Each structure stands twice: as structure tokens, then as C-alpha cells.
Amino acid sequence: MDKLRVAVLGATGMAGQWFASLLEDHPYFELVALGASKRSAGKKYFEAVHWIIPRPFPQKFADYVVFDAADPDTLKEEVDLIFSALPSEVAGEIELKYLKRGINVVSNASPFRLEPDVPLMNPEVNWEHLQLLKHQERWGAKLVKNPNCTTAVMTMPLRPIMDEFGIDEITVTTMQAISGAGFAGLNAYAIVDNLLPYIAKEEYKVKVESMKILGKYKEGRIEEVKFGVEATTTRVPVLDGHTEVLYIKTKKSVDVDVVKDVLKSFKSRPQELSLPTAPENPLVVREENDRPQPRLDRMAGNGMSVTVGRVEVTELGRIRMVIVGHNLLRGASGVSLLTAELMYKEGYI
Amino acid sequence: MDKLRVAVLGATGMAGQWFASLLEDHPYFELVALGASKRSAGKKYFEAVHWIIPRPFPQKFADYVVFDAADPDTLKEEVDLIFSALPSEVAGEIELKYLKRGINVVSNASPFRLEPDVPLMNPEVNWEHLQLLKHQERWGAKLVKNPNCTTAVMTMPLRPIMDEFGIDEITVTTMQAISGAGFAGLNAYAIVDNLLPYIAKEEYKVKVESMKILGKYKEGRIEEVKFGVEATTTRVPVLDGHTEVLYIKTKKSVDVDVVKDVLKSFKSRPQELSLPTAPENPLVVREENDRPQPRLDRMAGNGMSVTVGRVEVTELGRIRMVIVGHNLLRGASGVSLLTAELMYKEGYI
Amino acid sequence: MDKLRVAVLGATGMAGQWFASLLEDHPYFELVALGASKRSAGKKYFEAVHWIIPRPFPQKFADYVVFDAADPDTLKEEVDLIFSALPSEVAGEIELKYLKRGINVVSNASPFRLEPDVPLMNPEVNWEHLQLLKHQERWGAKLVKNPNCTTAVMTMPLRPIMDEFGIDEITVTTMQAISGAGFAGLNAYAIVDNLLPYIAKEEYKVKVESMKILGKYKEGRIEEVKFGVEATTTRVPVLDGHTEVLYIKTKKSVDVDVVKDVLKSFKSRPQELSLPTAPENPLVVREENDRPQPRLDRMAGNGMSVTVGRVEVTELGRIRMVIVGHNLLRGASGVSLLTAELMYKEGYI
Amino acid sequence: MDKLRVAVLGATGMAGQWFASLLEDHPYFELVALGASKRSAGKKYFEAVHWIIPRPFPQKFADYVVFDAADPDTLKEEVDLIFSALPSEVAGEIELKYLKRGINVVSNASPFRLEPDVPLMNPEVNWEHLQLLKHQERWGAKLVKNPNCTTAVMTMPLRPIMDEFGIDEITVTTMQAISGAGFAGLNAYAIVDNLLPYIAKEEYKVKVESMKILGKYKEGRIEEVKFGVEATTTRVPVLDGHTEVLYIKTKKSVDVDVVKDVLKSFKSRPQELSLPTAPENPLVVREENDRPQPRLDRMAGNGMSVTVGRVEVTELGRIRMVIVGHNLLRGASGVSLLTAELMYKEGYI
């Protein structure tokens, strides 16, 4: 089977660098072009990028001449699919340009995430949502979105919990990594010996995106799920890996051992299909009191597993757990790639 | 009025260093002796201590010869009061030795905190509890305890909230500072680019100590208050200052502006008495989304105020707030000193 | 004696915040106006500034309406002196505007530092250089510059060493604090668990500015001193306080105890005049192997002393020392203020 | 060819963990036993170890029962070679016990490093020194040592520089990683927002070990090289990877481009023999001003390359470079393993 030809928009940013790294040698996709801002356009990728992620620079793409992501005319290669890691402020308009030219887009940026005909994908959690694409007809090509990083990580354990016990309410406090703000998104002086008690727009996103992702596909639309959400999102001096302290009030009563079993045994469509980026265990359950830790657990399942620890049933009858997931892999580039793999294998592209 | 003569046990540790600094020039107390472990005993203080807190070394005490805290015979000075910053593992036994010699003890260590006849003091929160001392007769002198740092910080806003609205349940997630573990309590390699999701015994302490502190003094005993507690305590790469994300389910329904007013206007006995260590505002309420931050707010009120921010009423009707307090001042040495000041002014010592 | 009326340019930046803090209650100067970029102009200071330095916000200036530093017409107050903490890219042009209106400028920005008629002041090191002002006639008012932070710290111990032993060569390796790059000058992701081996232009500045500062005033000009310089400047994850490892090849042979005595006994004109910002000991010499440390020593002498440790004579006969100084106090706002105090006391303004 | 059977002493420490990871699947060596302190002895490895290095735990060894490293009788497996990562305080005595039983020892601990008949190996630098083993007869087996981490990294570029230009003097300032102190070697409170200007014994070791390693093997002994050394060693808040700023005064005059060529083209015996742990490029020369950085460059060549940047000839005619090498790989476990591979391939074991 021939590989699909793909390009990355926002290729010099951190999510873009992860895309380039993950696509260096992929069984389904051939990365043929790298787009970035006008400032980078025309330069070779190795000159344009300030390589910063903890993976070796992909020499294979070093001499690719970066095209101007905002102007599809500068993309000289034929491509079947675009991975977008554009900043949210500009992503909406630019992604439309590619759709109108008949190029499918899998995007990590926030615009369109809540549109009824756009699947908001976290494959293990809502693989059936891809069926929305059969009804998505307003552009000449398909648009698929990924959730924000915090929600991508959080919905992983919520899926089996909801299926087994139902969910009435959740209370979540996050300790998010620096890289979640983008390479230039946070000043060093602000965060050393410190933490920030607020991340703009994040608490709202956690709520509304979760509702959609955990909803049910039915006759061409997503029936959103409803539960109460309390979210407090903070930034801590950790490079990569979001930590989330999660309390879940379930509809049915719970037993802590059953909860752990439900989490441990969770597998989904990506595992059935053995997708290249799918982790063997979507959820890694740790019994040690001092786990998960972001530095030690963020790369579980090559950054695609979510590690769960400190699972308890509180005196108020809620499930408590602490989870860690890689915000740029499970939370961004990895989940986009896994989504594209699912689309490919299921015949959507 | 003559100053009382006081000594510090555990004077080389971080809480001990704060005691020395705070007592360098105190209107009620004259620091006349410094005790520490056998290893330090016999050395001059400036030789025995590895001075590390962000305050100048108190030259006044440089030449004090450290006595062996575990052996009261080595304390050659007459003292009226001991401040104990001993490690919890040894504190119980040692403090008893001083009590039996008729020396009052105000202690930051955990043993005896839950004994019915021992006041567990956070002065703004439960100044009436000192009355327990009238009934504390088993030793020849008085023993008063301070709560653990997390609880000391948390009970500050809980007091006026409880008084005004009643409390049914709280859910608290903490991000605690490195210094809470003591100077040698945490390895550097463990915490850089990382956080730890667990602090031993802390979650239990938060629950039981809060119940006692917020309880009511009545006829020689404390009637503990009862409410549900969910607590998750974590360690983050911050030097000083505990951050706590707090959700409170109140008995009465709440309005966010009223909540803020109640917090802002909170004053208590230490403020009435103008105790030297009492902050003008026990609670500093910030309106900015990005406050409190531990590095910027830990020294509010000379480290004795608790800064409160992000006050909201959630969609589940609970009060949400993020608070920061200095774990070694409001949470340890400062609260001990304030307690002793209250005892002095109220005639208990 | 009436206080002089002063304004600060660049008042919202970190050096500007230190100026505001230091001028909250100054015996010679009355801060009457705060200027910043167009974006801040028209706002009240408390709204315009993102207060981040480890000092309380000066409430006294909270309601000052910020003027547009680039446009002197927007400065409505009469002022005798401007403290400039402007970014170097714009400082030259803007400072000239004030000079042409007859307002004296003491500036921390780099333009004009090497002009022959402009004193480059680090008062303890080269207080006689102020005499240049008698010959500075091209503007209607006086312009005085301060060196870059690294040089300000380094020239402090070099002064008595040079006077006593002469200097042939120096080799310096710096570990500079984050705040040296300005609040927005360094991304958090770049520096956590890392260091940067390079700071743009810094190595050149260290060389040329040292030569001028350590030079001799003679008949209306500065005779620069000449010695060999090797400098490597790096950035480390420290908030404030530059550390410098310094090797000095002297003209005369040295004895380590004499070197320490020379450093310890160093006093200069600011100490003689008891200037308000002058530290009692310009150089604090520590004997402990593990000192100086930036976090523990940066505030020595209220941030105006340089702490010197690990003083040795190497097997190659060079003096080796490790020094720490506060880059925003001795290295920026503090040294500007000390310079202005010297000018005031010596009758230059 | 059958694999040699090996054991690791000090298997629960950080260097020990790296040994276990590197030996999980090695072409020459079969790891058959793991020894540690009495406290760990008798436990399974997965229970005894607090796994902390950034590599997955080697499941293969999870159920190995840890033996008491100090008591060779508890080692029940036959082994040909011991890798010792014991603490220096106890290493000397313990290693002798194994030697006396006829088991070869390759050790990372400091005792015996300077003994005339013990090779102090950094294979690319001094592979011929293994010939000393032909004359090492005092024990029933062979003892080989590796240098301290700082010296292992530094001697890599010094080798080709010395061969090409000769060396008269070096001046080195190091910024060493936290892991160099061992997992429990440094308190977190000491290093956050700080650096330490001193590492005990390190400056002496750098000097004497370099002289031996760079010496020449001649008729059964090493002729030490002589050059002047000035060293200042500091600790910075970096997890892994030592940075060293190096000035070299050569005997012959140098040209910067020739220096770079000499560094880039450096290959040695391990590369010729294609030893499994030998990096393709022992020295990676970077042209960017902002490299090397420890976080980005420590894993070059799987942690076995040393990255060199900022190469210049100073105005004093000395070569200046900044180098980064992984202190636990090139500086400890990796260099021990490479040494053993060389011994194996050259027929010494």
C-alpha cells in the first residue's frame, strides 16, 4: 500500500517538531513538506527551526525548504493530508484554505473544535466519532480536530469510568507543564521557584471539550454527555507532562479494586487495529504512592499512555486519582497522528 | 514588663533558623539559649548551623554555645518557655523532659497534637482554645502545639467561611514547597523538572487537625467540628510557600461577592491585641487571575498572611479558591511565636 | 536641603521596578513621574506594571499616570534628573531628547557608554571619573552611564587588586541570572534543567567597559587601562545574582592572605560620604568553601556589595576567586542610584 | 563467542541503574547478578531499587535477588567480571575482596585510581594504557579504574589537542549536574534558584587524573604528562550533563579552523574496533553560538560523545571551548562499559 503524502503546518514550533520527529519513518505517511510562518518561509528546515524537543533532529528533513503555511500556493508538493500545529489565533483561517483546495486537515488548534460536524478526536476515547465525517460536507475535504492537551489526557481514564459507573461530577486540579504554553509562551523569570494559578481559557475548554469527546455518536451527530465540572488549571516548573488530580462522582457506587481493574483492562479500537502510534496500554496503573511523576512517567507508551496512580475512593464516595500524560504527545502531535492512522486504517482518507 | 526568657530546640533546622531570626529583637521574648542535636552540641551557633533561610544570620546569637536539646541538663540558662522545632520522631519524648522540669513548651512537632487537653493553636482561627490550658494538669508546665503547615494555612480562610456559611465538605489539592520537607528532606534529583504526587501522612493530618482547630471550646474540652474531607497533597519545585486549591461545600448557599467580603474583613484576637507577629490582614484577597503565586505572595504580612485568589462559586455551588501561605512562617515558626505572644498577652505564661 | 525631583524611564521593566522601590523613600530624591512605552502610557502605574521583583509594590506610586517615555512632552512634571532603564535599542535616541531639554540623565542602557566625554560609573571603582562632566558640553545637561551588570560586579574586586598588584590578564567565566535578560528575555522551556553557554554581546562589553572603568581620569579624559581579557558568559537557572569565576594575572607577585586583606579593607568615596545606597562593605570576603552562592549572597549590602569567596593563588601564580553580585542592584538600578547620590553630594547636580 | 558473565556492585545507585540499563541486551556481557548494600540484600531488584534514571526499568532483571556487595560469599553466580559503582568510601576494601577471588573488576570508584599499575581508562584517550595489565600482578585478577566524571569529559578534547599542539596550561571552570553528587548527594533546597561554587575534592582530581590519563605508556608504566592546571568546579541546577569552560595554552601556536578540524576528525581505537558502546563521533563540534547545552547535548552519541562549542582562539592565544558530556555515561557507567568492551576485544579478559 502506498504511503500517503503529508505536510505539517507550524513545523518550527514544539508540536511541529514532534510531528517531524514522529514522521521521520512512519509506515503510513510520507512527510513531504514543512510549512511555517512567513519569517521561516524559504529557509531550509534546519536553518528555520530552533530544535528543542528531547529527540534527535530528523536529518532526513534538514534540507526541506519551508513553505509559507499561510499561503497554500507556496506548497509545491502534492499532499493528501495536512497536520496542523498552527497557533490558534491564525489556524482557523489558514486551515480553511487547505480544505478548500481539497486537502484533508488533522489539526491540533482550537478553532472549529466545537462545530457539530467536526470530530474532536482522542481515538481510544471516541473512535466512533469519525463517522461524523460522512456527514461533513461543507468543504471539499475533511477536517478533524484534537482536543486541548489537558482534556486529551483527562478523558482517557474518564472513558472506562463513565462506561462502567456513569459520571455525575468531576473536580480536577491540574499542574501543567511549561511546554503547554509553547516555546515562547512563558518567561523563565515567571516560573522558577514558583507556580502560576491560572491558564487562560483552559478551564472552560476542559469542560466543553470533555462533554463532546465523551458524547455518543448517533445518526450523524454527537450527543454530548452532561456532568458537572469544576476545574482549576495551574502551571508548574516542569518541562513536559501534565499532572491532573481528579475526583469523580459516579452514578453507581464504586469499589476501588474494581476501579483499578476497569482502568487496567481498558483497550480500544487503536489497540485492536494495532495502529503504529497506539500504546499497548492506554492506561498504566501504578500502585506506588509516589507515582505518577511527570518526569518519570510522561514517556510511558512512547508518550501516548496516561499513567494513573493514587487511586482511592474518598470518604465522600468519589474516585480520586492522580494522572500524568505527555501534553505534546497524547495531548497534541501524538494524538493527531493516531487520529490520522485511524482515519487511514478505517478508510476515511 | 520584663521579657520572658526563651530557648529554641532544633535551632539548626530551617524552622529553628526562622525562630532565631524572628527572636533577634522581640518585644516580649529574650532568646537566651539554642538547643540542637548531640552532633551540634558544644559548638557555637554560627559553627553548628548551615544558615540557609532568606534572612541575614542573627549575629547576636553567633557565639551562643549550642546545648544538647535531648538533655535538659545541658541547658544552663533559666528559661520560661521553650519553642520546639524538633523532628517529630524525637519531639514527644524530649518535650516531656522540659515539661517535667516546669518549662512551658510551644511546639511545632506532631506528637500530642490530638491529645484532648493540648491546644492545637492557629491564633486567628481558634484563640479561645488556649482556655484548655486551665484544665491541662498532667505536667508541671504547659504544652501547646501548632498544626502542620498545610493545615495552618488552610484553616485561615476556612474560619470565616465556616462561621458565616457552615461547611459540609472540602476538597483540597496542595502544591507544597520543598522546605516543608526540611532542609535534608528531599533530594534535588527528585524534584527538578518534576513534582511528587504524595507526601507521607499529610492527607490524614490535614483532616484530623482541621477538625480540631475549627472546633469549639466548651467546658474544658474541644468539640470537634465534622465535615467531609478529600485531600491530595503534592510536592512541587518551589522553595517556600504552600499553594492549596480549595473547594468548599457550605451549608448555606453562597454569593461570590459576599464570600470575598467575608474573607477580606476577617480579623481576630491577634489583630485586636496588636500582637507583634500578627499580620494586619490575616487574609489578603487578590482579584487578579494570576494570583496568588508562592514566590510573590509567600511573604505577605511578613509571611503570616494567607493570600487568597481565584475566588469563585462553581457550577456545583461550591466555593473555589487558590491560597498561598508561608509554610515556615504561618505554617511553623511564625504561628508558634504568635501563639506564644497570645499566651503572654492573655496571661497564660 | 530640598530633594531633587526625578523621573524613571522604563518604569515597568525589572530595573524600573527596582528604581521605583529604591526611590519610595529616598533622602535626596523625590520620584515624581514614571515613564514607559506607549502601550503603558496613560495607565496608572499599578495597572501598567506587572510587579515581579521580590519587594513590596510601592503603593505611594500606584496612582501615578505613566507618561510616554519616548515623548518628553507627555512628562508634565518638572524634573531635575532622569533615571533611564530603557531597552538599549531605543535608549540612545530617547535619552538625547531629555538632555536637549536640559534634564540630566543617569542611564543603565548601553548607548554612549564608550563615548570619551561620558563617565561610565561604578562609584566605588571610579568616582573620580565624574570630573569628565566638567568637560561634557555637547548637550544642555549631563549624561552619565552605568556599565553592564557583569562588568559592574567584576570591576569591584578588580579595583583594589589593580591598585595593589597591577593587572596583566584576566580570565572570567560567568554564570548569569535569568533577570539579566529582562523579564521577557528568556523562555522558561530554554532554561529549566539546562544552561546556555552564550550571552549575546556580553563578552565584548565585559572587555571594553572594564578597560574604561578601571582607567584613570587625567586632564578631561579617561586613560584606559590595558590588560588581556578572556571572557565566557553563560546563563544559568538562577533568578537574580550573577556568579563570576575570575582568574587574575597580576603584575606583582601575590600572597593569598594579602589579597584577602586588600579585598576586605576596600572602601571608597561612597563609603566616606556615607551615601544612602553605599554598602558598608563594598566587598564581603567569605572564607567558607561553599560561598558565595547567588541565592544566599545576592542581597549582601542590600544588593550593593559583591561577595568574594574561594580566594586562592593558583599554581600558575594567578589569583582565583568566585564572586557574586546582584545584577539588578549593583549591576543596574542600584549603581545608577549610587551614582546619582555621588553626583548630588559632589555638587554635579 | 560466549558472552562473559558479569555482575554490578552498587546496583541500586544511579550509576548502577545505568549499568543495568546498558547491560539489558549487550553483545559481549551477560548480567547475572546485582549487588548492593546490606539494606537491599535479599530483596528482589525491583523492590530494592528506586528507579530514577530516564530509561525504562529493565524488566529482565526485576526478579534478581540482590546480593550483599560487601560480602562476596553472597554472590552465588559465577562471574568473570565485576562492574563497580560503589561509593568511594567503601569501594577500595570491597573491590579487593573480589580481586582476591580471581574476579576482574572495572570500577568507577576513586580508590586506586592513581596506583602505578592500575590503568585509569578513558578508552578513546588512552587505550594503550591497558597494557599496564600485563604488569599488574599483585592480585589474582585485574583491576581497571575509570576517572571521575569531570575528567572523563575533559580529557576527550584534550587528547587530540595535546597530540597536535602540545599543552602547557589549562584553566577549566565547570558547571556540574546534580546527578554527579549521587541521588541523595544534594538537597533540593540547596540548589533551586542557586548554584554552589565548590565540589569537594573535585579540583584536585581533575588535575591528577588528567595527568595520568593523558600520559604515555612506556615499558610497563605510565609517564605522566605535565602541564599547569587551574580548576574551579561548581554545581548547577541541571539534572544530567556536565558543562566545562576550557582554556588551553598550547605549546605550538594554533589556528581556530585547524583546531576545529582536529577535534572533528578525532577517532580512536574504540571506533576502529566498532565497540558496541563507542560513539561514532567521540567529539561533536557545534558551530552555533548557543551550543552545547547540557539538556540538549548530553545524550549525543548515546551519552558517550562530548559536544564541543564556542571554539575560539583568545586574544591571549589560548584555545577556548565549552564542552558538555554526560556525567553518568561518558563520565561513569558508559566509560566503564566501553573499557570492558575494549578489554574483551583486545583479549585482556
PDB file of N, CA, C and O in Angstrom, chain C residues 76-118:
ATOM      1  N   LYS C  76       4.699  65.758  32.403  1.00  0.00           N
ATOM      2  CA  LYS C  76       4.133  67.044  32.797  1.00  0.00           C
ATOM      3  C   LYS C  76       4.797  67.625  34.040  1.00  0.00           C
ATOM      4  O   LYS C  76       4.586  68.787  34.375  1.00  0.00           O
ATOM      5  N   GLU C  77       5.567  66.820  34.731  1.00  0.00           N
ATOM      6  CA  GLU C  77       6.213  67.309  35.947  1.00  0.00           C
ATOM      7  C   GLU C  77       7.569  67.937  35.617  1.00  0.00           C
ATOM      8  O   GLU C  77       8.245  67.516  34.691  1.00  0.00           O
ATOM      9  N   GLU C  78       7.949  68.902  36.399  1.00  0.00           N
ATOM     10  CA  GLU C  78       9.324  69.411  36.354  1.00  0.00           C
ATOM     11  C   GLU C  78      10.245  68.374  36.978  1.00  0.00           C
ATOM     12  O   GLU C  78       9.971  67.916  38.087  1.00  0.00           O
ATOM     13  N   VAL C  79      11.299  68.006  36.300  1.00  0.00           N
ATOM     14  CA  VAL C  79      12.245  67.081  36.932  1.00  0.00           C
ATOM     15  C   VAL C  79      13.672  67.558  36.725  1.00  0.00           C
ATOM     16  O   VAL C  79      13.995  68.200  35.727  1.00  0.00           O
ATOM     17  N   ASP C  80      14.512  67.232  37.672  1.00  0.00           N
ATOM     18  CA  ASP C  80      15.928  67.609  37.610  1.00  0.00           C
ATOM     19  C   ASP C  80      16.782  66.502  37.008  1.00  0.00           C
ATOM     20  O   ASP C  80      17.868  66.740  36.505  1.00  0.00           O
ATOM     21  N   LEU C  81      16.278  65.298  37.131  1.00  0.00           N
ATOM     22  CA  LEU C  81      17.112  64.160  36.763  1.00  0.00           C
ATOM     23  C   LEU C  81      16.224  63.018  36.298  1.00  0.00           C
ATOM     24  O   LEU C  81      15.146  62.794  36.859  1.00  0.00           O
ATOM     25  N   ILE C  82      16.732  62.331  35.286  1.00  0.00           N
ATOM     26  CA  ILE C  82      16.044  61.146  34.767  1.00  0.00           C
ATOM     27  C   ILE C  82      16.910  59.924  35.076  1.00  0.00           C
ATOM     28  O   ILE C  82      18.122  59.950  34.829  1.00  0.00           O
ATOM     29  N   PHE C  83      16.297  58.884  35.614  1.00  0.00           N
ATOM     30  CA  PHE C  83      16.953  57.574  35.652  1.00  0.00           C
ATOM     31  C   PHE C  83      16.418  56.766  34.478  1.00  0.00           C
ATOM     32  O   PHE C  83      15.201  56.560  34.368  1.00  0.00           O
ATOM     33  N   SER C  84      17.311  56.318  33.638  1.00  0.00           N
ATOM     34  CA  SER C  84      16.853  55.583  32.459  1.00  0.00           C
ATOM     35  C   SER C  84      17.133  54.091  32.586  1.00  0.00           C
ATOM     36  O   SER C  84      18.271  53.666  32.740  1.00  0.00           O
ATOM     37  N   ALA C  85      16.045  53.316  32.504  1.00  0.00           N
ATOM     38  CA  ALA C  85      16.156  51.863  32.450  1.00  0.00           C
ATOM     39  C   ALA C  85      15.542  51.380  31.143  1.00  0.00           C
ATOM     40  O   ALA C  85      14.921  50.328  31.080  1.00  0.00           O
ATOM     41  N   LEU C  86      15.742  52.182  30.109  1.00  0.00           N
ATOM     42  CA  LEU C  86      15.159  51.862  28.802  1.00  0.00           C
ATOM     43  C   LEU C  86      15.916  50.705  28.142  1.00  0.00           C
ATOM     44  O   LEU C  86      17.104  50.500  28.397  1.00  0.00           O
ATOM     45  N   PRO C  87      15.239  49.965  27.273  1.00  0.00           N
ATOM     46  CA  PRO C  87      15.931  48.958  26.473  1.00  0.00           C
ATOM     47  C   PRO C  87      16.990  49.626  25.589  1.00  0.00           C
ATOM     48  O   PRO C  87      16.751  50.725  25.064  1.00  0.00           O
ATOM     49  N   SER C  88      18.120  48.971  25.438  1.00  0.00           N
ATOM     50  CA  SER C  88      19.236  49.578  24.707  1.00  0.00           C
ATOM     51  C   SER C  88      18.883  49.972  23.279  1.00  0.00           C
ATOM     52  O   SER C  88      19.401  50.955  22.754  1.00  0.00           O
ATOM     53  N   GLU C  89      17.981  49.246  22.663  1.00  0.00           N
ATOM     54  CA  GLU C  89      17.656  49.527  21.252  1.00  0.00           C
ATOM     55  C   GLU C  89      17.071  50.929  21.071  1.00  0.00           C
ATOM     56  O   GLU C  89      17.216  51.530  20.011  1.00  0.00           O
ATOM     57  N   VAL C  90      16.357  51.417  22.069  1.00  0.00           N
ATOM     58  CA  VAL C  90      15.692  52.718  21.904  1.00  0.00           C
ATOM     59  C   VAL C  90      16.282  53.800  22.802  1.00  0.00           C
ATOM     60  O   VAL C  90      15.983  54.984  22.648  1.00  0.00           O
ATOM     61  N   ALA C  91      17.146  53.391  23.732  1.00  0.00           N
ATOM     62  CA  ALA C  91      17.584  54.320  24.771  1.00  0.00           C
ATOM     63  C   ALA C  91      18.331  55.526  24.222  1.00  0.00           C
ATOM     64  O   ALA C  91      18.117  56.669  24.660  1.00  0.00           O
ATOM     65  N   GLY C  92      19.211  55.290  23.266  1.00  0.00           N
ATOM     66  CA  GLY C  92      20.087  56.369  22.799  1.00  0.00           C
ATOM     67  C   GLY C  92      19.287  57.568  22.346  1.00  0.00           C
ATOM     68  O   GLY C  92      19.452  58.702  22.840  1.00  0.00           O
ATOM     69  N   GLU C  93      18.395  57.331  21.436  1.00  0.00           N
ATOM     70  CA  GLU C  93      17.616  58.412  20.859  1.00  0.00           C
ATOM     71  C   GLU C  93      16.746  59.127  21.902  1.00  0.00           C
ATOM     72  O   GLU C  93      16.685  60.359  21.953  1.00  0.00           O
ATOM     73  N   ILE C  94      16.098  58.322  22.723  1.00  0.00           N
ATOM     74  CA  ILE C  94      15.183  58.923  23.708  1.00  0.00           C
ATOM     75  C   ILE C  94      15.930  59.742  24.754  1.00  0.00           C
ATOM     76  O   ILE C  94      15.536  60.860  25.100  1.00  0.00           O
ATOM     77  N   GLU C  95      17.031  59.208  25.223  1.00  0.00           N
ATOM     78  CA  GLU C  95      17.761  59.943  26.264  1.00  0.00           C
ATOM     79  C   GLU C  95      18.230  61.310  25.748  1.00  0.00           C
ATOM     80  O   GLU C  95      18.223  62.302  26.493  1.00  0.00           O
ATOM     81  N   LEU C  96      18.604  61.342  24.477  1.00  0.00           N
ATOM     82  CA  LEU C  96      19.032  62.625  23.896  1.00  0.00           C
ATOM     83  C   LEU C  96      17.943  63.678  23.979  1.00  0.00           C
ATOM     84  O   LEU C  96      18.214  64.860  24.207  1.00  0.00           O
ATOM     85  N   LYS C  97      16.704  63.243  23.784  1.00  0.00           N
ATOM     86  CA  LYS C  97      15.595  64.200  23.838  1.00  0.00           C
ATOM     87  C   LYS C  97      15.528  64.908  25.191  1.00  0.00           C
ATOM     88  O   LYS C  97      15.245  66.107  25.269  1.00  0.00           O
ATOM     89  N   TYR C  98      15.780  64.142  26.241  1.00  0.00           N
ATOM     90  CA  TYR C  98      15.716  64.753  27.570  1.00  0.00           C
ATOM     91  C   TYR C  98      16.915  65.653  27.821  1.00  0.00           C
ATOM     92  O   TYR C  98      16.806  66.745  28.391  1.00  0.00           O
ATOM     93  N   LEU C  99      18.082  65.184  27.366  1.00  0.00           N
ATOM     94  CA  LEU C  99      19.281  66.002  27.526  1.00  0.00           C
ATOM     95  C   LEU C  99      19.092  67.356  26.857  1.00  0.00           C
ATOM     96  O   LEU C  99      19.454  68.402  27.405  1.00  0.00           O
ATOM     97  N   LYS C 100      18.518  67.319  25.654  1.00  0.00           N
ATOM     98  CA  LYS C 100      18.333  68.560  24.901  1.00  0.00           C
ATOM     99  C   LYS C 100      17.367  69.520  25.594  1.00  0.00           C
ATOM    100  O   LYS C 100      17.379  70.710  25.338  1.00  0.00           O
ATOM    101  N   ARG C 101      16.510  68.950  26.443  1.00  0.00           N
ATOM    102  CA  ARG C 101      15.613  69.815  27.227  1.00  0.00           C
ATOM    103  C   ARG C 101      16.244  70.236  28.548  1.00  0.00           C
ATOM    104  O   ARG C 101      15.580  70.810  29.405  1.00  0.00           O
ATOM    105  N   GLY C 102      17.503  69.888  28.701  1.00  0.00           N
ATOM    106  CA  GLY C 102      18.178  70.335  29.915  1.00  0.00           C
ATOM    107  C   GLY C 102      17.979  69.445  31.121  1.00  0.00           C
ATOM    108  O   GLY C 102      18.201  69.867  32.252  1.00  0.00           O
ATOM    109  N   ILE C 103      17.555  68.215  30.876  1.00  0.00           N
ATOM    110  CA  ILE C 103      17.363  67.301  32.001  1.00  0.00           C
ATOM    111  C   ILE C 103      18.526  66.310  32.059  1.00  0.00           C
ATOM    112  O   ILE C 103      18.828  65.640  31.058  1.00  0.00           O
ATOM    113  N   ASN C 104      19.162  66.240  33.199  1.00  0.00           N
ATOM    114  CA  ASN C 104      20.272  65.307  33.374  1.00  0.00           C
ATOM    115  C   ASN C 104      19.784  63.863  33.311  1.00  0.00           C
ATOM    116  O   ASN C 104      18.670  63.568  33.753  1.00  0.00           O
ATOM    117  N   VAL C 105      20.630  63.003  32.800  1.00  0.00           N
ATOM    118  CA  VAL C 105      20.250  61.598  32.649  1.00  0.00           C
ATOM    119  C   VAL C 105      21.326  60.695  33.250  1.00  0.00           C
ATOM    120  O   VAL C 105      22.507  60.803  32.898  1.00  0.00           O
ATOM    121  N   VAL C 106      20.886  59.820  34.147  1.00  0.00           N
ATOM    122  CA  VAL C 106      21.754  58.733  34.616  1.00  0.00           C
ATOM    123  C   VAL C 106      21.151  57.456  34.067  1.00  0.00           C
ATOM    124  O   VAL C 106      20.002  57.132  34.362  1.00  0.00           O
ATOM    125  N   SER C 107      21.933  56.761  33.254  1.00  0.00           N
ATOM    126  CA  SER C 107      21.327  55.706  32.450  1.00  0.00           C
ATOM    127  C   SER C 107      22.043  54.380  32.578  1.00  0.00           C
ATOM    128  O   SER C 107      23.262  54.295  32.638  1.00  0.00           O
ATOM    129  N   ASN C 108      21.223  53.360  32.519  1.00  0.00           N
ATOM    130  CA  ASN C 108      21.713  51.997  32.593  1.00  0.00           C
ATOM    131  C   ASN C 108      21.826  51.352  31.212  1.00  0.00           C
ATOM    132  O   ASN C 108      22.277  50.220  31.084  1.00  0.00           O
ATOM    133  N   ALA C 109      21.425  52.066  30.172  1.00  0.00           N
ATOM    134  CA  ALA C 109      21.400  51.477  28.825  1.00  0.00           C
ATOM    135  C   ALA C 109      22.752  51.621  28.134  1.00  0.00           C
ATOM    136  O   ALA C 109      23.531  52.514  28.444  1.00  0.00           O
ATOM    137  N   SER C 110      23.016  50.774  27.144  1.00  0.00           N
ATOM    138  CA  SER C 110      24.367  50.695  26.595  1.00  0.00           C
ATOM    139  C   SER C 110      24.810  51.827  25.672  1.00  0.00           C
ATOM    140  O   SER C 110      26.003  52.142  25.649  1.00  0.00           O
ATOM    141  N   PRO C 111      23.909  52.467  24.909  1.00  0.00           N
ATOM    142  CA  PRO C 111      24.434  53.516  24.014  1.00  0.00           C
ATOM    143  C   PRO C 111      25.203  54.603  24.768  1.00  0.00           C
ATOM    144  O   PRO C 111      24.831  54.947  25.886  1.00  0.00           O
ATOM    145  N   PHE C 112      26.243  55.095  24.142  1.00  0.00           N
ATOM    146  CA  PHE C 112      27.096  56.176  24.679  1.00  0.00           C
ATOM    147  C   PHE C 112      28.057  55.718  25.791  1.00  0.00           C
ATOM    148  O   PHE C 112      28.836  56.526  26.276  1.00  0.00           O
ATOM    149  N   ARG C 113      27.992  54.462  26.169  1.00  0.00           N
ATOM    150  CA  ARG C 113      28.860  54.063  27.285  1.00  0.00           C
ATOM    151  C   ARG C 113      30.336  54.307  26.994  1.00  0.00           C
ATOM    152  O   ARG C 113      31.107  54.567  27.909  1.00  0.00           O
ATOM    153  N   LEU C 114      30.716  54.187  25.717  1.00  0.00           N
ATOM    154  CA  LEU C 114      32.139  54.281  25.405  1.00  0.00           C
ATOM    155  C   LEU C 114      32.541  55.649  24.867  1.00  0.00           C
ATOM    156  O   LEU C 114      33.696  55.866  24.490  1.00  0.00           O
ATOM    157  N   GLU C 115      31.607  56.587  24.844  1.00  0.00           N
ATOM    158  CA  GLU C 115      31.944  57.932  24.397  1.00  0.00           C
ATOM    159  C   GLU C 115      32.957  58.545  25.368  1.00  0.00           C
ATOM    160  O   GLU C 115      32.790  58.452  26.591  1.00  0.00           O
ATOM    161  N   PRO C 116      33.974  59.232  24.819  1.00  0.00           N
ATOM    162  CA  PRO C 116      35.049  59.753  25.676  1.00  0.00           C
ATOM    163  C   PRO C 116      34.594  60.753  26.733  1.00  0.00           C
ATOM    164  O   PRO C 116      35.199  60.818  27.801  1.00  0.00           O
ATOM    165  N   ASP C 117      33.553  61.498  26.452  1.00  0.00           N
ATOM    166  CA  ASP C 117      33.141  62.522  27.425  1.00  0.00           C
ATOM    167  C   ASP C 117      32.016  62.060  28.364  1.00  0.00           C
ATOM    168  O   ASP C 117      31.477  62.853  29.127  1.00  0.00           O
ATOM    169  N   VAL C 118      31.681  60.789  28.275  1.00  0.00           N
ATOM    170  CA  VAL C 118      30.600  60.267  29.132  1.00  0.00           C
ATOM    171  C   VAL C 118      31.189  59.376  30.224  1.00  0.00           C
ATOM    172  O   VAL C 118      31.797  58.346  29.923  1.00  0.00           O
TER     173      VAL C 118
END
